[in-house]
Amino acid sequence: MGCAPSIHVSQSGVIYCRDSDESNSPHQTTTISQGTASLHGLFVKTDAADSIPSVLAYQSRQQPPPPAGPRRKEHREPGASARARAPRCCGIEAETQTSDAGVKASTTEVQIGPMRLTQDPIQVLLIFAKEDNQSDGFWWACDRAGYRCNIARTPESALECFLEKQQEIIVIDHRNSRYFDAEDICRSIRATRPSEHTVILAVVPRICADQEETSVLPLLNAGFDRQYMENSSITACYNELVQIEHGEVRSRFKLRACNAVFTALDHCQEAIEITSEDHVIQYVNPAFERMMGYHKGELIGKELTELPKSDKNCADILDTINTFIKKGKEWQGVYYARRKSGDSIQQHVKITPVIGQGGKIRHFVSLKRLHCTNENNKQLYKSHRDEKYTGDNSQSESHSFKCKNRRKDSTDVKSITSQSSDAPSLQTRWYSSMARIHSMTIEAPITKVINIINAAQENSPITVAEALDRVLEILRTTELYSPQLGTKDEDPHTSDLVGGLMTGGLRRLSGNEYVFSKNTNLSHSHISVPNTINDVPPCIAQLLDNEESWDFNIFELEAVTNKRPLVYLGLKVFARFGVSEFLNCSEATLRAWLQVIEANYHSSNSYHNSTHAADVLHATAFFLGNERVKGSLDHLDEVAALIAATIHDVDHPGRTNSFLCNAGSELAVLYNDTAVLESHHTALAFQLTTKDSKCNIFKNIDRNHYRTLRQAIIDMVLATEMTKHFEHVNKFVNSINKPMASETSSQSEGSDCECTANMKNFPDNQTLIKRMMIKCADVANPCRPLELCIEWAERISEEYFAQTDEEKRQGLPVVMPVFDRNTCSIPKSQISFIDYFITDMFDAWDAFAHLPVLMQHLANNYKHWKTLDELKCKSLRLPSENNN
């Protein structure tokens, strides 16, 4: 915009140049006293220019037309003579023309923690008694940087200008004390409150090569922040100013923003206390003062140990708290505190360590609210009344009774009633709603549990009440069974496995949506299969003779059946467990069904193919043969488990759920990104089964039996989805392992039959056993003999490598970056998988079913991967073994 300034002359003679809304003239002439001065296109005459202290404001960013009278050249070097001075006249000029490259002043976004701030353009005050090359250098540096600049000639005008504009940077000429004392000016500015957010720079004379550099301590003691060695280069001045902006100015701007945070703390209704790492009180908010009866001046600077303690706490509670917080862990619980009046009040306290410089704990933040009891309310009300806090009575009473009930955690009835003219109706309506909630006859089990715990807390000792408080906090979370991982840097293999198997990954749709092949195979007359189990070729029959052994080699069966092991193994296993008899279907129907299911497994997948399905079926049958498992399940459960194992990965595309969600596949859309593949496997399996009577193994069973069987199959297949892995494992441990352990310890050794018999009496327990069984069967590879384990590891790694390759080709998020075929360490990935998913689950399964052979294989295989990893080997075997 054009420069159209107005002139204001203060009592001290400070001349300000401001943009004026009243005039659009690029240059005007105004008489002040008896002299002349050119100011931003404004030509002012005065005979007393030398005696008038002045501030020149640089604000224009558009080059105005040449003004009448003397002016600087447009691109002259700093310090070049620009005017001739009369003996008794000092012409004061401020050049407003800039080159086209001049930077426009603009706001800057700054982030401090979660806050996003907007910083206005930087303002600079130059304090130079006389114009010279150095002042010109800073002037034009401000122009280049887009800063607003003012020049003051005297201490009085400098202070007046600063108090009005509060510049972020001040540059004071410290080279010559002839005109003013730079340190006195700095001290006078530092004596004002706004200066705490200002950076003051001293321009000192350049020293000769043989001179020793002087100490900066006198400058620092005077209030300066930095010194600048005299250098009139515009670039040098620009660099100095920009460094100050990005360093001290921005830091102080962030600190100034903390005022908003402290304002929020001061108005927060929860009592807040901040201490140092040595437990010295650094801050308390007004709510804390009201709760404890102290004034902040009585607390700040004191150690917590100096304050009186309540004798109602258990002896070791402070040790317990310190044990938590010194490890960087948050502690929360119920604690008795003693008010200034001597009363003890029960508080719910949450103490959070704050990590600072050096990665060490630098502060502790305590949030305290009254633990809701009538005694607390009476004591606090009495204390408030006796201490006669000033302020509105209703507000004081509201603060006195601010106590959050467990069931109405964020609702404060008195605060509602004091804020509205409709208070009585609001209060009545709220109490009516709460009464209806408390009288509800339909309650979720978790609600009943919380109510029972709340009731138990009322008369419990303090240690028990604290423990129950923690229990309630945990129960109110949504992820009850999901453990918390550390930082990603700790174990990228584990993090990637969790990200790829247990979450839906990033939700980003792609233009190339991933689509399943819709050619489901319903008829396979070209596949040669035996008419009955007795027609199996001798070589296959010989292998199947060993199928009841855990060490059965599924890969040999894959080879001799031309990658169709599921039909042959299925016929043998289903016959052993009487599946045809239970379903009342012919062996031909069962054979046709196995044929259709196997045909819809993708043989092109390196891992998720019919060999994997056959392996899971074999493991399931092995588990069903275990005495403990067999005694806990009915025949229907056994049939459901075998069918679920057979179909659990049918039509698997060789890609994870996360991949399908990221690719925006039709299935991900159909199943709302939730258990996509597992839902598809079950749905497709039932579609294939019921579409053709020739392979419909369910066509002859009773409708009620069918519904029960179908539900059991669906539940087991969905249990193989990894997002609820820990939920299934923990439920099994808490509902099966622990009760069984307590029973067996209290009874004689011959009570094993009683334990398993009791399982049958609880359908929920049978469901947990079936889920755990198929989950263990699905990921039993690390528990197989070493050679089989290595083969499975190679196959799953290859499938993950292929997924990573495709994600990179399609520009999708890479769900498991560690599975890059060029960099992946297979031993590390197996170690992470075993540590995070396998060990705990098989420990629990072994505790129930007693499977020493599997656990020995698991230990041997883990040792194999560990050895390879310690030798920095990334492949399946040592190079020497590969050569053999």
Short mmCIF file of N, CA and C in Angstrom, two decimals, residues 569-651:
data_model
loop_
_atom_site.label_atom_id
_atom_site.label_comp_id
_atom_site.label_asym_id
_atom_site.label_seq_id
_atom_site.Cartn_x
_atom_site.Cartn_y
_atom_site.Cartn_z
N LEU A 569 -6.36 -85.91 4.03
CA LEU A 569 -6.28 -85.85 5.49
C LEU A 569 -7.68 -85.68 6.09
N GLY A 570 -8.51 -84.88 5.42
CA GLY A 570 -9.87 -84.64 5.91
C GLY A 570 -10.68 -85.93 5.98
N LEU A 571 -10.60 -86.73 4.93
CA LEU A 571 -11.34 -87.99 4.93
C LEU A 571 -10.92 -88.88 6.10
N LYS A 572 -9.60 -88.93 6.34
CA LYS A 572 -9.08 -89.79 7.41
C LYS A 572 -9.49 -89.26 8.80
N VAL A 573 -9.33 -87.99 9.02
CA VAL A 573 -9.61 -87.40 10.33
C VAL A 573 -11.12 -87.41 10.60
N PHE A 574 -11.91 -87.01 9.60
CA PHE A 574 -13.37 -86.96 9.80
C PHE A 574 -13.92 -88.37 10.08
N ALA A 575 -13.33 -89.38 9.43
CA ALA A 575 -13.78 -90.75 9.69
C ALA A 575 -13.44 -91.16 11.12
N ARG A 576 -12.25 -90.73 11.59
CA ARG A 576 -11.83 -91.10 12.94
C ARG A 576 -12.75 -90.50 14.00
N PHE A 577 -13.28 -89.31 13.75
CA PHE A 577 -14.13 -88.64 14.74
C PHE A 577 -15.63 -88.80 14.45
N GLY A 578 -15.97 -89.64 13.48
CA GLY A 578 -17.37 -89.92 13.22
C GLY A 578 -18.18 -88.73 12.77
N VAL A 579 -17.60 -87.88 11.93
CA VAL A 579 -18.29 -86.67 11.47
C VAL A 579 -19.48 -87.01 10.58
N SER A 580 -19.28 -87.96 9.65
CA SER A 580 -20.38 -88.32 8.75
C SER A 580 -21.58 -88.86 9.53
N GLU A 581 -21.28 -89.64 10.54
CA GLU A 581 -22.37 -90.20 11.35
C GLU A 581 -23.12 -89.09 12.10
N PHE A 582 -22.37 -88.14 12.66
CA PHE A 582 -23.02 -87.05 13.40
C PHE A 582 -23.88 -86.19 12.47
N LEU A 583 -23.35 -85.92 11.28
CA LEU A 583 -24.08 -85.07 10.33
C LEU A 583 -25.12 -85.84 9.53
N ASN A 584 -25.08 -87.15 9.65
CA ASN A 584 -26.02 -87.99 8.90
C ASN A 584 -25.89 -87.77 7.40
N CYS A 585 -24.64 -87.66 6.96
CA CYS A 585 -24.39 -87.48 5.52
C CYS A 585 -23.50 -88.62 5.03
N SER A 586 -23.54 -88.86 3.73
CA SER A 586 -22.76 -89.95 3.16
C SER A 586 -21.29 -89.54 3.04
N GLU A 587 -20.44 -90.54 2.91
CA GLU A 587 -19.02 -90.25 2.71
C GLU A 587 -18.78 -89.54 1.39
N ALA A 588 -19.63 -89.83 0.40
CA ALA A 588 -19.50 -89.16 -0.90
C ALA A 588 -19.77 -87.67 -0.76
N THR A 589 -20.81 -87.32 0.01
CA THR A 589 -21.11 -85.90 0.23
C THR A 589 -19.95 -85.22 0.96
N LEU A 590 -19.43 -85.89 1.95
CA LEU A 590 -18.31 -85.32 2.70
C LEU A 590 -17.10 -85.14 1.80
N ARG A 591 -16.85 -86.14 0.94
CA ARG A 591 -15.72 -86.07 -0.01
C ARG A 591 -15.91 -84.90 -0.97
N ALA A 592 -17.13 -84.74 -1.49
CA ALA A 592 -17.40 -83.63 -2.42
C ALA A 592 -17.22 -82.28 -1.72
N TRP A 593 -17.64 -82.23 -0.47
CA TRP A 593 -17.48 -80.97 0.28
C TRP A 593 -16.01 -80.64 0.48
N LEU A 594 -15.21 -81.60 0.88
CA LEU A 594 -13.78 -81.37 1.06
C LEU A 594 -13.13 -80.93 -0.26
N GLN A 595 -13.61 -81.52 -1.35
CA GLN A 595 -13.08 -81.18 -2.68
C GLN A 595 -13.38 -79.72 -3.02
N VAL A 596 -14.61 -79.28 -2.76
CA VAL A 596 -14.99 -77.91 -3.07
C VAL A 596 -14.20 -76.92 -2.19
N ILE A 597 -14.11 -77.23 -0.91
CA ILE A 597 -13.38 -76.33 0.00
C ILE A 597 -11.92 -76.21 -0.41
N GLU A 598 -11.27 -77.36 -0.69
CA GLU A 598 -9.85 -77.29 -1.05
C GLU A 598 -9.64 -76.53 -2.35
N ALA A 599 -10.57 -76.68 -3.27
CA ALA A 599 -10.42 -76.00 -4.56
C ALA A 599 -10.48 -74.48 -4.40
N ASN A 600 -11.07 -74.01 -3.32
CA ASN A 600 -11.17 -72.57 -3.12
C ASN A 600 -10.06 -72.01 -2.22
N TYR A 601 -9.10 -72.85 -1.90
CA TYR A 601 -7.84 -72.35 -1.34
C TYR A 601 -6.92 -72.02 -2.51
N HIS A 602 -6.13 -70.99 -2.39
CA HIS A 602 -5.27 -70.54 -3.49
C HIS A 602 -3.91 -71.24 -3.40
N SER A 603 -3.65 -72.13 -4.32
CA SER A 603 -2.37 -72.84 -4.31
C SER A 603 -1.21 -71.91 -4.62
N SER A 604 -1.51 -70.72 -5.20
CA SER A 604 -0.45 -69.77 -5.52
C SER A 604 0.09 -69.07 -4.27
N ASN A 605 -0.66 -69.11 -3.18
CA ASN A 605 -0.17 -68.52 -1.92
C ASN A 605 0.94 -69.39 -1.36
N SER A 606 1.99 -68.78 -0.92
CA SER A 606 3.09 -69.58 -0.36
C SER A 606 2.73 -70.14 1.01
N TYR A 607 1.87 -69.46 1.75
CA TYR A 607 1.52 -69.92 3.10
C TYR A 607 0.04 -70.27 3.24
N HIS A 608 -0.82 -69.31 2.98
CA HIS A 608 -2.25 -69.53 3.20
C HIS A 608 -2.87 -70.32 2.04
N ASN A 609 -2.58 -71.61 2.01
CA ASN A 609 -3.11 -72.50 0.98
C ASN A 609 -3.73 -73.72 1.68
N SER A 610 -4.10 -74.70 0.91
CA SER A 610 -4.78 -75.85 1.52
C SER A 610 -3.83 -76.68 2.39
N THR A 611 -2.53 -76.57 2.19
CA THR A 611 -1.58 -77.27 3.07
C THR A 611 -1.64 -76.69 4.47
N HIS A 612 -1.74 -75.36 4.55
CA HIS A 612 -1.90 -74.73 5.86
C HIS A 612 -3.22 -75.18 6.50
N ALA A 613 -4.30 -75.23 5.71
CA ALA A 613 -5.59 -75.69 6.25
C ALA A 613 -5.47 -77.12 6.77
N ALA A 614 -4.78 -77.98 6.00
CA ALA A 614 -4.59 -79.37 6.43
C ALA A 614 -3.76 -79.43 7.71
N ASP A 615 -2.76 -78.56 7.81
CA ASP A 615 -1.92 -78.53 9.01
C ASP A 615 -2.74 -78.13 10.24
N VAL A 616 -3.61 -77.12 10.08
CA VAL A 616 -4.46 -76.68 11.20
C VAL A 616 -5.47 -77.77 11.55
N LEU A 617 -6.00 -78.45 10.52
CA LEU A 617 -6.91 -79.56 10.79
C LEU A 617 -6.20 -80.66 11.57
N HIS A 618 -4.95 -80.95 11.19
CA HIS A 618 -4.19 -81.99 11.88
C HIS A 618 -3.96 -81.61 13.35
N ALA A 619 -3.58 -80.34 13.59
CA ALA A 619 -3.33 -79.89 14.96
C ALA A 619 -4.61 -79.93 15.79
N THR A 620 -5.73 -79.53 15.17
CA THR A 620 -7.01 -79.56 15.88
C THR A 620 -7.38 -80.98 16.27
N ALA A 621 -7.21 -81.92 15.33
CA ALA A 621 -7.51 -83.32 15.62
C ALA A 621 -6.60 -83.85 16.72
N PHE A 622 -5.34 -83.44 16.70
CA PHE A 622 -4.41 -83.87 17.74
C PHE A 622 -4.88 -83.36 19.11
N PHE A 623 -5.30 -82.10 19.17
CA PHE A 623 -5.77 -81.55 20.43
C PHE A 623 -7.05 -82.24 20.90
N LEU A 624 -7.93 -82.55 19.94
CA LEU A 624 -9.19 -83.21 20.31
C LEU A 624 -8.95 -84.62 20.86
N GLY A 625 -7.81 -85.19 20.51
CA GLY A 625 -7.46 -86.50 21.04
C GLY A 625 -6.89 -86.45 22.44
N ASN A 626 -6.59 -85.23 22.91
CA ASN A 626 -6.03 -85.08 24.25
C ASN A 626 -7.12 -85.36 25.29
N GLU A 627 -6.76 -86.09 26.32
CA GLU A 627 -7.75 -86.52 27.31
C GLU A 627 -8.48 -85.35 27.97
N ARG A 628 -7.72 -84.32 28.36
CA ARG A 628 -8.33 -83.18 29.04
C ARG A 628 -9.31 -82.47 28.10
N VAL A 629 -8.90 -82.28 26.85
CA VAL A 629 -9.76 -81.59 25.88
C VAL A 629 -10.98 -82.45 25.56
N LYS A 630 -10.73 -83.72 25.32
CA LYS A 630 -11.82 -84.63 24.96
C LYS A 630 -12.86 -84.68 26.07
N GLY A 631 -12.42 -84.66 27.32
CA GLY A 631 -13.35 -84.73 28.43
C GLY A 631 -14.12 -83.44 28.66
N SER A 632 -13.68 -82.35 28.04
CA SER A 632 -14.33 -81.05 28.26
C SER A 632 -15.35 -80.71 27.19
N LEU A 633 -15.31 -81.41 26.04
CA LEU A 633 -16.15 -81.03 24.91
C LEU A 633 -17.14 -82.14 24.55
N ASP A 634 -18.23 -81.76 23.91
CA ASP A 634 -19.22 -82.70 23.39
C ASP A 634 -18.87 -83.08 21.96
N HIS A 635 -19.62 -84.07 21.42
CA HIS A 635 -19.38 -84.49 20.05
C HIS A 635 -19.65 -83.35 19.07
N LEU A 636 -20.68 -82.56 19.34
CA LEU A 636 -20.98 -81.42 18.46
C LEU A 636 -19.80 -80.44 18.44
N ASP A 637 -19.17 -80.23 19.59
CA ASP A 637 -18.02 -79.33 19.65
C ASP A 637 -16.87 -79.87 18.80
N GLU A 638 -16.66 -81.18 18.85
CA GLU A 638 -15.58 -81.78 18.07
C GLU A 638 -15.83 -81.60 16.57
N VAL A 639 -17.07 -81.87 16.13
CA VAL A 639 -17.40 -81.72 14.71
C VAL A 639 -17.24 -80.27 14.28
N ALA A 640 -17.74 -79.35 15.11
CA ALA A 640 -17.61 -77.92 14.78
C ALA A 640 -16.15 -77.52 14.66
N ALA A 641 -15.31 -78.01 15.57
CA ALA A 641 -13.90 -77.65 15.55
C ALA A 641 -13.21 -78.16 14.28
N LEU A 642 -13.51 -79.39 13.86
CA LEU A 642 -12.88 -79.95 12.66
C LEU A 642 -13.33 -79.21 11.41
N ILE A 643 -14.62 -78.87 11.33
CA ILE A 643 -15.11 -78.12 10.16
C ILE A 643 -14.51 -76.71 10.15
N ALA A 644 -14.45 -76.07 11.34
CA ALA A 644 -13.87 -74.72 11.42
C ALA A 644 -12.42 -74.72 10.99
N ALA A 645 -11.67 -75.72 11.42
CA ALA A 645 -10.26 -75.81 11.03
C ALA A 645 -10.12 -75.97 9.52
N THR A 646 -11.03 -76.73 8.91
CA THR A 646 -10.96 -76.99 7.47
C THR A 646 -11.24 -75.72 6.66
N ILE A 647 -12.17 -74.91 7.11
CA ILE A 647 -12.61 -73.76 6.30
C ILE A 647 -11.97 -72.45 6.75
N HIS A 648 -11.17 -72.45 7.79
CA HIS A 648 -10.84 -71.20 8.48
C HIS A 648 -10.11 -70.19 7.62
N ASP A 649 -9.47 -70.60 6.52
CA ASP A 649 -8.76 -69.64 5.65
C ASP A 649 -9.16 -69.80 4.18
N VAL A 650 -10.33 -70.33 3.90
CA VAL A 650 -10.74 -70.58 2.52
C VAL A 650 -10.80 -69.26 1.74
N ASP A 651 -10.29 -69.30 0.51
CA ASP A 651 -10.24 -68.13 -0.38
C ASP A 651 -9.38 -67.00 0.18
#
